[in-house]
mmCIF file of C-alpha atoms in Angstrom:
data_model
loop_
_atom_site.group_PDB
_atom_site.id
_atom_site.type_symbol
_atom_site.label_atom_id
_atom_site.label_comp_id
_atom_site.label_asym_id
_atom_site.label_seq_id
_atom_site.Cartn_x
_atom_site.Cartn_y
_atom_site.Cartn_z
ATOM 1 C CA ASP A 633 9.881 7.191 30.836
ATOM 2 C CA SER A 634 6.947 7.171 33.300
ATOM 3 C CA PRO A 635 4.321 4.433 32.443
ATOM 4 C CA LEU A 636 1.232 5.716 30.712
ATOM 5 C CA PRO A 637 -2.048 6.331 32.802
ATOM 6 C CA ILE A 638 -5.136 4.527 31.967
ATOM 7 C CA TYR A 639 -6.879 6.220 29.142
ATOM 8 C CA ASP A 640 -9.874 5.811 26.639
ATOM 9 C CA TYR A 641 -8.511 7.722 23.650
ATOM 10 C CA TYR A 642 -5.262 9.345 22.869
ATOM 11 C CA VAL A 643 -4.283 12.038 20.034
ATOM 12 C CA TYR A 644 -0.861 13.538 19.009
ATOM 13 C CA LEU A 645 -0.491 17.174 20.313
ATOM 14 C CA MET A 646 0.253 18.404 16.787
ATOM 15 C CA SER A 647 -2.848 16.810 15.531
ATOM 16 C CA LEU A 648 -5.137 18.878 17.580
ATOM 17 C CA PRO A 649 -5.278 21.950 15.163
ATOM 18 C CA ARG A 650 -6.590 19.710 12.483
ATOM 19 C CA LEU A 651 -9.232 18.289 14.726
ATOM 20 C CA PHE A 652 -10.367 21.518 16.046
ATOM 21 C CA LEU A 653 -10.364 23.342 12.622
ATOM 22 C CA ASN A 654 -12.866 20.669 11.442
ATOM 23 C CA CYS A 655 -15.377 22.278 14.010
ATOM 24 C CA GLY A 656 -15.192 25.618 11.954
ATOM 25 C CA SER A 657 -16.267 28.716 13.895
ATOM 26 C CA ALA A 658 -16.188 26.841 17.256
ATOM 27 C CA ILE A 659 -12.544 27.773 17.819
ATOM 28 C CA GLU A 660 -13.173 31.538 17.031
ATOM 29 C CA ARG A 661 -14.489 32.313 20.233
ATOM 30 C CA GLN A 662 -12.462 34.509 22.380
ATOM 31 C CA ILE A 663 -11.504 32.857 25.659
ATOM 32 C CA ASN A 664 -9.577 35.240 28.040
ATOM 33 C CA TYR A 665 -7.773 32.724 30.430
ATOM 34 C CA ILE A 666 -5.188 35.284 31.609
ATOM 35 C CA SER A 667 -5.669 36.583 35.072
ATOM 36 C CA VAL A 668 -5.191 40.351 35.585
ATOM 37 C CA ASN A 669 -3.741 41.902 38.769
ATOM 38 C CA HIS A 670 -6.081 44.646 39.275
ATOM 39 C CA GLY A 671 -3.807 46.705 41.507
ATOM 40 C CA VAL A 672 -1.158 46.532 38.603
ATOM 41 C CA LEU A 673 -4.080 47.369 36.188
ATOM 42 C CA LYS A 674 -4.864 50.486 38.072
ATOM 43 C CA LYS A 675 -1.368 51.496 38.335
ATOM 44 C CA TRP A 676 -0.867 51.567 34.655
ATOM 45 C CA GLU A 677 -4.170 53.274 34.107
ATOM 46 C CA HIS A 678 -2.856 56.107 36.163
ATOM 47 C CA LYS A 679 0.480 56.029 34.492
ATOM 48 C CA LEU A 680 -1.114 56.432 31.002
ATOM 49 C CA SER A 681 -3.970 58.798 32.135
ATOM 50 C CA ASN A 682 -2.090 61.766 30.743
ATOM 51 C CA LEU A 683 -2.101 60.351 27.279
ATOM 52 C CA SER A 684 -5.303 61.839 25.571
ATOM 53 C CA GLY A 685 -4.858 60.227 22.057
ATOM 54 C CA LEU A 686 -5.388 56.609 20.921
ATOM 55 C CA LYS A 687 -3.024 54.527 23.076
ATOM 56 C CA VAL A 688 -0.863 52.243 20.717
ATOM 57 C CA GLY A 689 1.561 49.753 22.032
ATOM 58 C CA ILE A 690 4.431 48.827 19.716
ATOM 59 C CA ASN A 691 6.965 45.923 19.938
ATOM 60 C CA TRP A 692 9.423 45.363 17.255
ATOM 61 C CA LYS A 693 11.868 42.706 18.180
ATOM 62 C CA GLY A 694 11.569 39.107 19.218
ATOM 63 C CA ASN A 695 14.475 36.557 19.694
ATOM 64 C CA SER A 696 15.535 36.236 15.974
ATOM 65 C CA GLU A 697 15.704 38.124 12.911
ATOM 66 C CA LYS A 698 12.696 36.501 11.387
ATOM 67 C CA SER A 699 10.725 38.037 14.059
ATOM 68 C CA ALA A 700 12.121 41.586 13.946
ATOM 69 C CA VAL A 701 11.622 44.932 12.311
ATOM 70 C CA PRO A 702 13.835 48.052 12.844
ATOM 71 C CA LEU A 703 12.059 50.541 15.249
ATOM 72 C CA ASN A 704 12.706 53.242 12.621
ATOM 73 C CA ALA A 705 10.254 51.513 10.322
ATOM 74 C CA PHE A 706 7.434 52.893 12.731
ATOM 75 C CA ASN A 707 8.567 56.529 12.240
ATOM 76 C CA SER A 708 5.977 57.317 9.526
ATOM 77 C CA LEU A 709 3.114 56.403 11.978
ATOM 78 C CA PHE A 710 4.289 59.197 14.297
ATOM 79 C CA ASP A 711 3.137 61.647 11.690
ATOM 80 C CA LEU A 712 -0.569 60.881 12.839
ATOM 81 C CA ARG A 713 -2.321 63.187 15.095
ATOM 82 C CA LYS A 714 -4.265 61.957 18.019
ATOM 83 C CA VAL A 715 -2.179 58.786 18.605
ATOM 84 C CA ASP A 716 0.036 58.023 21.574
ATOM 85 C CA PHE A 717 2.818 55.330 21.222
ATOM 86 C CA ILE A 718 3.842 53.240 24.071
ATOM 87 C CA SER A 719 6.948 50.895 23.821
ATOM 88 C CA LEU A 720 6.242 47.270 24.892
ATOM 89 C CA GLN A 721 9.654 46.202 24.062
ATOM 90 C CA ARG A 722 11.707 44.503 26.681
ATOM 91 C CA GLY A 723 15.413 43.657 26.767
ATOM 92 C CA LEU A 724 16.987 42.988 23.433
ATOM 93 C CA GLY A 725 15.888 45.841 20.998
ATOM 94 C CA THR A 726 15.439 48.605 23.476
ATOM 95 C CA GLU A 727 18.784 49.889 22.532
ATOM 96 C CA GLN A 728 17.197 51.066 19.349
ATOM 97 C CA ILE A 729 15.265 53.839 21.221
ATOM 98 C CA ASN A 730 18.290 55.871 21.943
ATOM 99 C CA HIS A 731 18.641 56.452 18.052
ATOM 100 C CA PHE A 732 15.030 56.643 17.364
ATOM 101 C CA TYR A 733 13.983 59.877 15.626
ATOM 102 C CA ASN A 734 10.763 60.083 17.499
ATOM 103 C CA LYS A 735 12.070 58.697 20.812
ATOM 104 C CA LYS A 736 10.602 62.000 22.871
ATOM 105 C CA ARG A 737 7.116 60.812 21.763
ATOM 106 C CA LEU A 738 7.570 57.259 22.741
ATOM 107 C CA PHE A 739 6.294 56.240 26.295
ATOM 108 C CA THR A 740 8.981 53.912 27.652
ATOM 109 C CA ASP A 741 8.130 53.275 31.054
ATOM 110 C CA LEU A 742 7.680 49.540 30.500
ATOM 111 C CA SER A 743 10.842 49.159 28.569
ATOM 112 C CA LYS A 744 12.780 50.340 31.710
ATOM 113 C CA ILE A 745 11.574 47.266 33.680
ATOM 114 C CA ASP A 746 14.186 44.439 33.947
ATOM 115 C CA MET A 747 12.262 41.207 33.023
ATOM 116 C CA ASP A 748 14.988 39.101 34.635
ATOM 117 C CA LYS A 749 15.140 41.073 38.008
ATOM 118 C CA GLU A 750 11.603 42.372 38.292
ATOM 119 C CA GLU A 751 9.413 40.034 40.371
ATOM 120 C CA ASN A 752 6.171 40.945 38.741
ATOM 121 C CA ALA A 753 7.396 41.866 35.240
ATOM 122 C CA PHE A 754 4.865 39.738 33.317
ATOM 123 C CA GLU A 755 1.995 41.169 35.428
ATOM 124 C CA GLU A 756 3.334 44.753 34.552
ATOM 125 C CA SER A 757 3.214 43.810 30.884
ATOM 126 C CA ILE A 758 -0.362 42.552 31.194
ATOM 127 C CA GLY A 759 -1.420 45.577 33.212
ATOM 128 C CA MET A 760 -0.129 47.962 30.613
ATOM 129 C CA ILE A 761 -1.451 46.000 27.722
ATOM 130 C CA SER A 762 -4.903 45.837 29.193
ATOM 131 C CA ASN A 763 -4.973 49.556 29.270
ATOM 132 C CA LEU A 764 -4.353 50.028 25.505
ATOM 133 C CA ASP A 765 -6.501 50.532 22.624
ATOM 134 C CA LEU A 766 -4.286 48.719 20.075
ATOM 135 C CA VAL A 767 -1.107 46.777 20.124
ATOM 136 C CA ILE A 768 1.275 46.615 16.868
ATOM 137 C CA THR A 769 3.761 43.910 17.338
ATOM 138 C CA ILE A 770 6.030 41.690 15.651
ATOM 139 C CA ASP A 771 5.357 37.853 15.665
ATOM 140 C CA THR A 772 6.268 37.210 19.357
ATOM 141 C CA ALA A 773 4.765 35.861 22.447
ATOM 142 C CA LEU A 774 3.340 39.231 23.050
ATOM 143 C CA ALA A 775 1.062 39.016 19.961
ATOM 144 C CA HIS A 776 -0.620 35.918 21.560
ATOM 145 C CA VAL A 777 -0.837 37.583 25.120
ATOM 146 C CA SER A 778 -2.471 40.907 23.734
ATOM 147 C CA SER A 779 -4.680 38.905 21.624
ATOM 148 C CA THR A 780 -5.918 36.571 24.277
ATOM 149 C CA LEU A 781 -6.597 39.493 26.643
ATOM 150 C CA GLY A 782 -9.023 40.695 23.902
ATOM 151 C CA VAL A 783 -7.011 43.849 23.049
ATOM 152 C CA GLU A 784 -7.096 44.622 19.375
ATOM 153 C CA THR A 785 -3.764 43.371 18.016
ATOM 154 C CA TRP A 786 -2.136 44.034 14.601
ATOM 155 C CA VAL A 787 0.755 41.542 13.848
ATOM 156 C CA LEU A 788 3.543 42.187 11.609
ATOM 157 C CA LEU A 789 4.395 39.067 9.476
ATOM 158 C CA SER A 790 7.522 38.177 7.560
ATOM 159 C CA ALA A 791 7.289 36.776 4.128
ATOM 160 C CA THR A 792 8.016 33.304 5.543
ATOM 161 C CA ASN A 793 5.837 33.409 8.516
ATOM 162 C CA ASP A 794 5.298 30.947 11.327
ATOM 163 C CA TRP A 795 2.573 28.241 10.505
ATOM 164 C CA ARG A 796 0.326 29.413 13.095
ATOM 165 C CA TRP A 797 -0.891 32.309 10.984
ATOM 166 C CA PHE A 798 -1.635 30.145 7.913
ATOM 167 C CA LEU A 799 -1.313 31.899 4.498
ATOM 168 C CA ASN A 800 -2.745 34.918 2.649
ATOM 169 C CA SER A 801 -5.597 35.835 5.126
ATOM 170 C CA SER A 802 -5.468 39.202 7.091
ATOM 171 C CA ARG A 803 -7.489 37.287 9.855
ATOM 172 C CA THR A 804 -6.724 34.493 12.110
ATOM 173 C CA PRO A 805 -9.187 31.778 13.452
ATOM 174 C CA TRP A 806 -7.346 31.758 16.824
ATOM 175 C CA TYR A 807 -8.495 35.355 17.836
ATOM 176 C CA GLN A 808 -11.333 37.639 16.829
ATOM 177 C CA ALA A 809 -9.648 41.025 17.504
ATOM 178 C CA THR A 810 -6.465 40.220 15.621
ATOM 179 C CA ARG A 811 -5.330 41.325 12.217
ATOM 180 C CA LEU A 812 -2.341 40.130 10.184
ATOM 181 C CA TYR A 813 -0.178 42.517 7.933
ATOM 182 C CA ARG A 814 1.992 40.268 5.766
ATOM 183 C CA GLN A 815 5.259 41.055 4.049
ATOM 184 C CA GLN A 816 4.909 40.615 0.272
ATOM 185 C CA GLU A 817 8.749 40.457 -0.306
ATOM 186 C CA PRO A 818 11.415 39.334 2.239
ATOM 187 C CA TYR A 819 12.746 42.197 4.376
ATOM 188 C CA GLN A 820 10.603 44.743 2.595
ATOM 189 C CA TRP A 821 8.343 46.593 5.280
ATOM 190 C CA ASN A 822 7.449 49.743 3.439
ATOM 191 C CA SER A 823 4.379 48.597 1.980
ATOM 192 C CA VAL A 824 3.231 46.984 5.329
ATOM 193 C CA PHE A 825 3.536 50.196 7.098
ATOM 194 C CA GLU A 826 1.869 52.076 4.425
ATOM 195 C CA LYS A 827 -1.170 49.983 4.988
ATOM 196 C CA ILE A 828 -0.868 50.059 8.821
ATOM 197 C CA LYS A 829 -0.527 53.867 8.542
ATOM 198 C CA THR A 830 -3.826 54.178 6.462
ATOM 199 C CA ASP A 831 -5.750 51.863 8.776
ATOM 200 C CA LEU A 832 -4.259 53.679 12.022
ATOM 201 C CA LYS A 833 -5.275 56.921 10.683
ATOM 202 C CA ASN A 834 -9.004 55.697 10.015
ATOM 203 C CA LYS A 835 -9.071 54.058 13.418
ATOM 204 C CA SER A 836 -7.912 57.054 15.111
ATOM 205 C CA HIS A 837 -10.454 59.255 13.544
ATOM 206 C CA LYS A 838 -13.301 56.951 14.579
ATOM 207 C CA THR A 839 -12.288 56.244 18.184
ATOM 208 C CA VAL A 840 -10.768 59.528 19.420
#
């Protein structure tokens, strides 16, 4: 209810995407505005130093069923050699690790940190993500964090995805290093993970 300040122009917040999209490629430039705690960055670099393969962080559950995929759907990716998987899951969803077939191959140090009790929990996530080669995640805030950090990010999208990811394309104008993997049918992830496995296999051969 505060009085409006003096202004020359105004625009509704949700009209900004339309205006910026008219600029074309101007919004495609990566802008990393997240500051990184270098002490935390070095700590996770040391923690992950024993992993010799491609370092891939995975995140499988958000706050709704729409932004969720069973952890077991990732099992087929663990067949790949020269790839190390790191859990980025926090809180809800971590209970699936106990019944995960490949849990012994899943690095879970970050999942053990309590977001509600740990003072620097968000910095810990940023520190770990910054040390990864790739993040594979469901559509959660983590997808935007890793993308903004400039870390290559593959986002798993449900058949009825959030409007921010638009339709049909495997790329997004918001982030340069982000690829979108879309469900073709609701609740069917098999074809999505088949494509991811092929792409991940190719990437591991090129970078490791």
